[in-house]
Amino acid sequence: MIDREELLSLFVHDLDQAHWVALDTEADSLHAYPEKLCLIQISVPGKDVLIDPLAGMEMKKFFKSLHEKTLIMHGADYDIRLFKMGHDFVPGRIFDTMIAARLAGRRQFGLSHLTKEVLGIELEKTSQKANWAKRPLTNKMREYALNDTRHLEALAGALRAELEATGRTAWH
C-alpha cells in the first residue's frame, strides 16, 4: 500500500517508464454521502499496487504522470467522476474494456464475466460492497482491489483483437 509521499515518488518513476497502465478506483459511495475516492488500484508491467488517496499525500506528480499515459480501465465513467471531484484530474486517453466489449458485440461486459470468459480467470468479488474508507484494509479487500487491474492489460489486448477482427477498432 502506497501511503507515504516517498513511496509514491518512487512509484511515479515506475509509472513514467511504463508502456501500459491499468487503473481502477474504489469509493465509499455505499457508506457515505457525498462519496469520496478511497483507493487507487494501478498495474504497470511487473507491478500491481494500491495507492491510498486518504493518506494526505501530495499527488500532483502522480496525476501528471497518469495524464501522459493511455489508461486501461473498465467502466471508467465513475472513476473519472471521482478523480475530477476529488483531485481535479481528468485522464488524457483511456482504453475502456467495458466499451470495447460492447463494441465487439458482447452481451455481458462486467469485469468478472469478461475475465472468466476471455482469460479463463475467475475473480473473487465478495469485497465489492466493502467500506473502502476504513483502514487498515483486510487481506481479502486488498486482493479484490488488486484483481481489478491485474488482468486489464491482457483483457484489453484480447478485446483489441476482437475489435480488429470485426473492423470496429475505429469505433473505440
mmCIF file of C-alpha atoms in Angstrom:
data_model
loop_
_atom_site.group_PDB
_atom_site.id
_atom_site.type_symbol
_atom_site.label_atom_id
_atom_site.label_comp_id
_atom_site.label_asym_id
_atom_site.label_seq_id
_atom_site.Cartn_x
_atom_site.Cartn_y
_atom_site.Cartn_z
ATOM 1 C CA MET A 1 0.000 0.000 0.000
ATOM 2 C CA ILE A 2 1.464 3.339 -1.022
ATOM 3 C CA ASP A 3 0.524 5.713 1.776
ATOM 4 C CA ARG A 4 3.647 7.886 2.114
ATOM 5 C CA GLU A 5 4.982 10.502 -0.273
ATOM 6 C CA GLU A 6 8.406 8.879 -0.602
ATOM 7 C CA LEU A 7 6.775 5.607 -1.730
ATOM 8 C CA LEU A 8 4.553 7.482 -4.165
ATOM 9 C CA SER A 9 7.565 9.326 -5.550
ATOM 10 C CA LEU A 10 9.358 6.022 -6.189
ATOM 11 C CA PHE A 11 6.287 4.614 -7.884
ATOM 12 C CA VAL A 12 5.888 7.689 -10.122
ATOM 13 C CA HIS A 13 9.302 6.811 -11.559
ATOM 14 C CA ASP A 14 7.986 3.318 -12.444
ATOM 15 C CA LEU A 15 4.840 4.895 -13.849
ATOM 16 C CA ASP A 16 6.839 7.274 -16.039
ATOM 17 C CA GLN A 17 8.709 4.289 -17.538
ATOM 18 C CA ALA A 18 5.635 2.069 -18.075
ATOM 19 C CA HIS A 19 4.454 1.340 -21.606
ATOM 20 C CA TRP A 20 0.967 0.469 -20.322
ATOM 21 C CA VAL A 21 -1.027 1.422 -17.222
ATOM 22 C CA ALA A 22 -4.183 -0.243 -15.878
ATOM 23 C CA LEU A 23 -6.203 1.781 -13.400
ATOM 24 C CA ASP A 24 -9.268 1.455 -11.176
ATOM 25 C CA THR A 25 -10.677 3.095 -8.059
ATOM 26 C CA GLU A 26 -12.747 2.290 -5.013
ATOM 27 C CA ALA A 27 -15.021 4.734 -3.201
ATOM 28 C CA ASP A 28 -17.228 4.711 -0.133
ATOM 29 C CA SER A 29 -20.457 5.510 -2.002
ATOM 30 C CA LEU A 30 -22.473 2.838 -0.179
ATOM 31 C CA HIS A 31 -21.328 4.155 3.203
ATOM 32 C CA ALA A 32 -21.018 7.954 2.905
ATOM 33 C CA TYR A 33 -22.543 10.961 1.192
ATOM 34 C CA PRO A 34 -21.018 12.514 -0.674
ATOM 35 C CA GLU A 35 -18.765 9.665 -1.693
ATOM 36 C CA LYS A 36 -15.021 10.076 -1.930
ATOM 37 C CA LEU A 37 -12.123 8.405 -3.667
ATOM 38 C CA CYS A 38 -10.716 5.915 -1.137
ATOM 39 C CA LEU A 39 -8.333 3.721 -3.112
ATOM 40 C CA ILE A 40 -6.498 3.753 -6.420
ATOM 41 C CA GLN A 41 -5.501 0.419 -7.903
ATOM 42 C CA ILE A 42 -2.850 0.555 -10.567
ATOM 43 C CA SER A 43 -0.918 -2.024 -12.548
ATOM 44 C CA VAL A 44 2.125 -1.418 -14.709
ATOM 45 C CA PRO A 45 4.360 -4.090 -16.263
ATOM 46 C CA GLY A 46 5.542 -6.351 -13.430
ATOM 47 C CA LYS A 47 3.850 -4.457 -10.608
ATOM 48 C CA ASP A 48 0.365 -4.161 -9.059
ATOM 49 C CA VAL A 49 -0.032 -1.528 -6.347
ATOM 50 C CA LEU A 50 -2.617 0.161 -4.176
ATOM 51 C CA ILE A 51 -2.426 3.894 -3.525
ATOM 52 C CA ASP A 52 -4.167 5.445 -0.540
ATOM 53 C CA PRO A 53 -5.527 8.879 -1.531
ATOM 54 C CA LEU A 54 -6.843 9.278 2.040
ATOM 55 C CA ALA A 55 -3.277 9.350 3.424
ATOM 56 C CA GLY A 56 -2.853 13.084 2.754
ATOM 57 C CA MET A 57 -0.053 12.753 0.194
ATOM 58 C CA GLU A 58 0.784 15.384 -2.410
ATOM 59 C CA MET A 59 -0.335 13.657 -5.625
ATOM 60 C CA LYS A 60 0.243 16.265 -8.376
ATOM 61 C CA LYS A 61 3.268 14.450 -9.891
ATOM 62 C CA PHE A 62 1.336 11.170 -9.842
ATOM 63 C CA PHE A 63 -1.617 12.657 -11.708
ATOM 64 C CA LYS A 64 0.691 14.490 -14.145
ATOM 65 C CA SER A 65 2.371 11.179 -14.987
ATOM 66 C CA LEU A 66 -1.016 9.457 -15.387
ATOM 67 C CA HIS A 67 -2.194 12.182 -17.751
ATOM 68 C CA GLU A 68 0.654 11.349 -20.144
ATOM 69 C CA LYS A 69 -0.448 7.703 -20.488
ATOM 70 C CA THR A 70 -3.239 5.829 -22.208
ATOM 71 C CA LEU A 71 -5.022 4.292 -19.239
ATOM 72 C CA ILE A 72 -6.609 0.854 -19.461
ATOM 73 C CA MET A 73 -9.791 0.999 -17.392
ATOM 74 C CA HIS A 74 -13.074 -0.887 -17.102
ATOM 75 C CA GLY A 75 -16.264 1.179 -16.909
ATOM 76 C CA ALA A 76 -14.232 4.362 -16.470
ATOM 77 C CA ASP A 77 -17.088 6.860 -16.178
ATOM 78 C CA TYR A 78 -17.474 6.627 -12.385
ATOM 79 C CA ASP A 79 -13.708 6.579 -11.831
ATOM 80 C CA ILE A 80 -13.331 9.730 -13.923
ATOM 81 C CA ARG A 81 -16.001 11.498 -11.854
ATOM 82 C CA LEU A 82 -14.177 10.528 -8.635
ATOM 83 C CA PHE A 83 -10.841 11.794 -9.985
ATOM 84 C CA LYS A 84 -12.359 15.076 -11.155
ATOM 85 C CA MET A 85 -14.321 15.651 -7.959
ATOM 86 C CA GLY A 86 -11.535 14.807 -5.507
ATOM 87 C CA HIS A 87 -8.358 15.727 -7.370
ATOM 88 C CA ASP A 88 -9.369 17.843 -10.387
ATOM 89 C CA PHE A 89 -7.840 15.175 -12.638
ATOM 90 C CA VAL A 90 -9.197 14.046 -15.999
ATOM 91 C CA PRO A 91 -7.278 11.350 -17.917
ATOM 92 C CA GLY A 92 -5.905 12.296 -21.318
ATOM 93 C CA ARG A 93 -6.557 8.940 -23.050
ATOM 94 C CA ILE A 94 -8.454 5.822 -21.989
ATOM 95 C CA PHE A 95 -8.937 2.343 -23.425
ATOM 96 C CA ASP A 96 -12.141 1.242 -21.689
ATOM 97 C CA THR A 97 -12.524 -2.546 -21.725
ATOM 98 C CA MET A 98 -16.255 -2.311 -20.988
ATOM 99 C CA ILE A 99 -16.827 -0.124 -24.035
ATOM 100 C CA ALA A 100 -14.555 -2.347 -26.126
ATOM 101 C CA ALA A 101 -16.553 -5.448 -25.107
ATOM 102 C CA ARG A 102 -19.816 -3.763 -26.043
ATOM 103 C CA LEU A 103 -18.435 -2.598 -29.393
ATOM 104 C CA ALA A 104 -17.134 -6.101 -30.089
ATOM 105 C CA GLY A 105 -20.732 -7.322 -29.750
ATOM 106 C CA ARG A 106 -20.505 -8.978 -26.370
ATOM 107 C CA ARG A 107 -23.771 -9.112 -24.446
ATOM 108 C CA GLN A 108 -22.220 -9.446 -20.979
ATOM 109 C CA PHE A 109 -19.495 -6.956 -20.223
ATOM 110 C CA GLY A 110 -18.898 -6.906 -16.458
ATOM 111 C CA LEU A 111 -15.241 -7.260 -15.484
ATOM 112 C CA SER A 112 -15.749 -10.528 -13.637
ATOM 113 C CA HIS A 113 -17.635 -12.088 -16.535
ATOM 114 C CA LEU A 114 -15.111 -10.898 -19.136
ATOM 115 C CA THR A 115 -12.032 -12.074 -17.245
ATOM 116 C CA LYS A 116 -13.622 -15.500 -16.834
ATOM 117 C CA GLU A 117 -14.867 -15.785 -20.416
ATOM 118 C CA VAL A 118 -11.919 -14.205 -22.217
ATOM 119 C CA LEU A 119 -8.977 -15.054 -19.952
ATOM 120 C CA GLY A 120 -10.275 -18.073 -18.002
ATOM 121 C CA ILE A 121 -9.665 -16.267 -14.693
ATOM 122 C CA GLU A 122 -12.346 -16.158 -12.025
ATOM 123 C CA LEU A 123 -12.270 -13.067 -9.816
ATOM 124 C CA GLU A 124 -13.302 -13.123 -6.174
ATOM 125 C CA LYS A 125 -15.904 -10.372 -5.722
ATOM 126 C CA THR A 126 -17.062 -10.558 -2.080
ATOM 127 C CA SER A 127 -15.441 -7.215 -1.150
ATOM 128 C CA GLN A 128 -17.303 -5.305 -3.854
ATOM 129 C CA LYS A 129 -19.558 -3.513 -1.355
ATOM 130 C CA ALA A 130 -16.967 -3.032 1.396
ATOM 131 C CA ASN A 131 -16.397 0.283 3.133
ATOM 132 C CA TRP A 132 -13.233 1.351 1.326
ATOM 133 C CA ALA A 133 -12.664 4.323 3.659
ATOM 134 C CA LYS A 134 -11.835 2.022 6.581
ATOM 135 C CA ARG A 135 -8.202 1.345 7.364
ATOM 136 C CA PRO A 136 -6.409 -0.985 7.508
ATOM 137 C CA LEU A 137 -7.767 -2.861 4.516
ATOM 138 C CA THR A 138 -8.240 -6.570 5.067
ATOM 139 C CA ASN A 139 -6.182 -9.016 3.011
ATOM 140 C CA LYS A 140 -9.373 -10.022 1.200
ATOM 141 C CA MET A 141 -10.096 -6.366 0.291
ATOM 142 C CA ARG A 142 -6.526 -5.869 -0.920
ATOM 143 C CA GLU A 143 -6.680 -8.952 -3.136
ATOM 144 C CA TYR A 144 -10.060 -7.929 -4.528
ATOM 145 C CA ALA A 145 -8.741 -4.436 -5.305
ATOM 146 C CA LEU A 146 -5.540 -5.668 -6.958
ATOM 147 C CA ASN A 147 -7.515 -8.069 -9.155
ATOM 148 C CA ASP A 148 -9.454 -5.117 -10.602
ATOM 149 C CA THR A 149 -6.355 -4.024 -12.538
ATOM 150 C CA ARG A 150 -4.113 -7.109 -12.549
ATOM 151 C CA HIS A 151 -5.721 -8.609 -15.676
ATOM 152 C CA LEU A 152 -6.849 -5.469 -17.527
ATOM 153 C CA GLU A 153 -3.891 -5.296 -19.919
ATOM 154 C CA ALA A 154 -4.403 -8.898 -21.091
ATOM 155 C CA LEU A 155 -8.154 -8.311 -21.377
ATOM 156 C CA ALA A 156 -7.590 -5.119 -23.352
ATOM 157 C CA GLY A 157 -5.290 -6.984 -25.747
ATOM 158 C CA ALA A 158 -7.891 -9.678 -26.373
ATOM 159 C CA LEU A 159 -10.657 -7.121 -26.883
ATOM 160 C CA ARG A 160 -8.481 -5.053 -29.241
ATOM 161 C CA ALA A 161 -8.041 -8.214 -31.320
ATOM 162 C CA GLU A 162 -11.815 -8.740 -31.371
ATOM 163 C CA LEU A 163 -12.368 -5.147 -32.468
ATOM 164 C CA GLU A 164 -9.774 -5.562 -35.222
ATOM 165 C CA ALA A 165 -11.354 -8.836 -36.395
ATOM 166 C CA THR A 166 -14.766 -7.185 -36.672
ATOM 167 C CA GLY A 167 -13.458 -3.985 -38.270
ATOM 168 C CA ARG A 168 -14.591 -1.917 -35.291
ATOM 169 C CA THR A 169 -11.286 -0.596 -33.930
ATOM 170 C CA ALA A 170 -12.066 2.950 -35.066
ATOM 171 C CA TRP A 171 -15.350 2.837 -33.146
ATOM 172 C CA HIS A 172 -13.472 2.709 -29.860
#
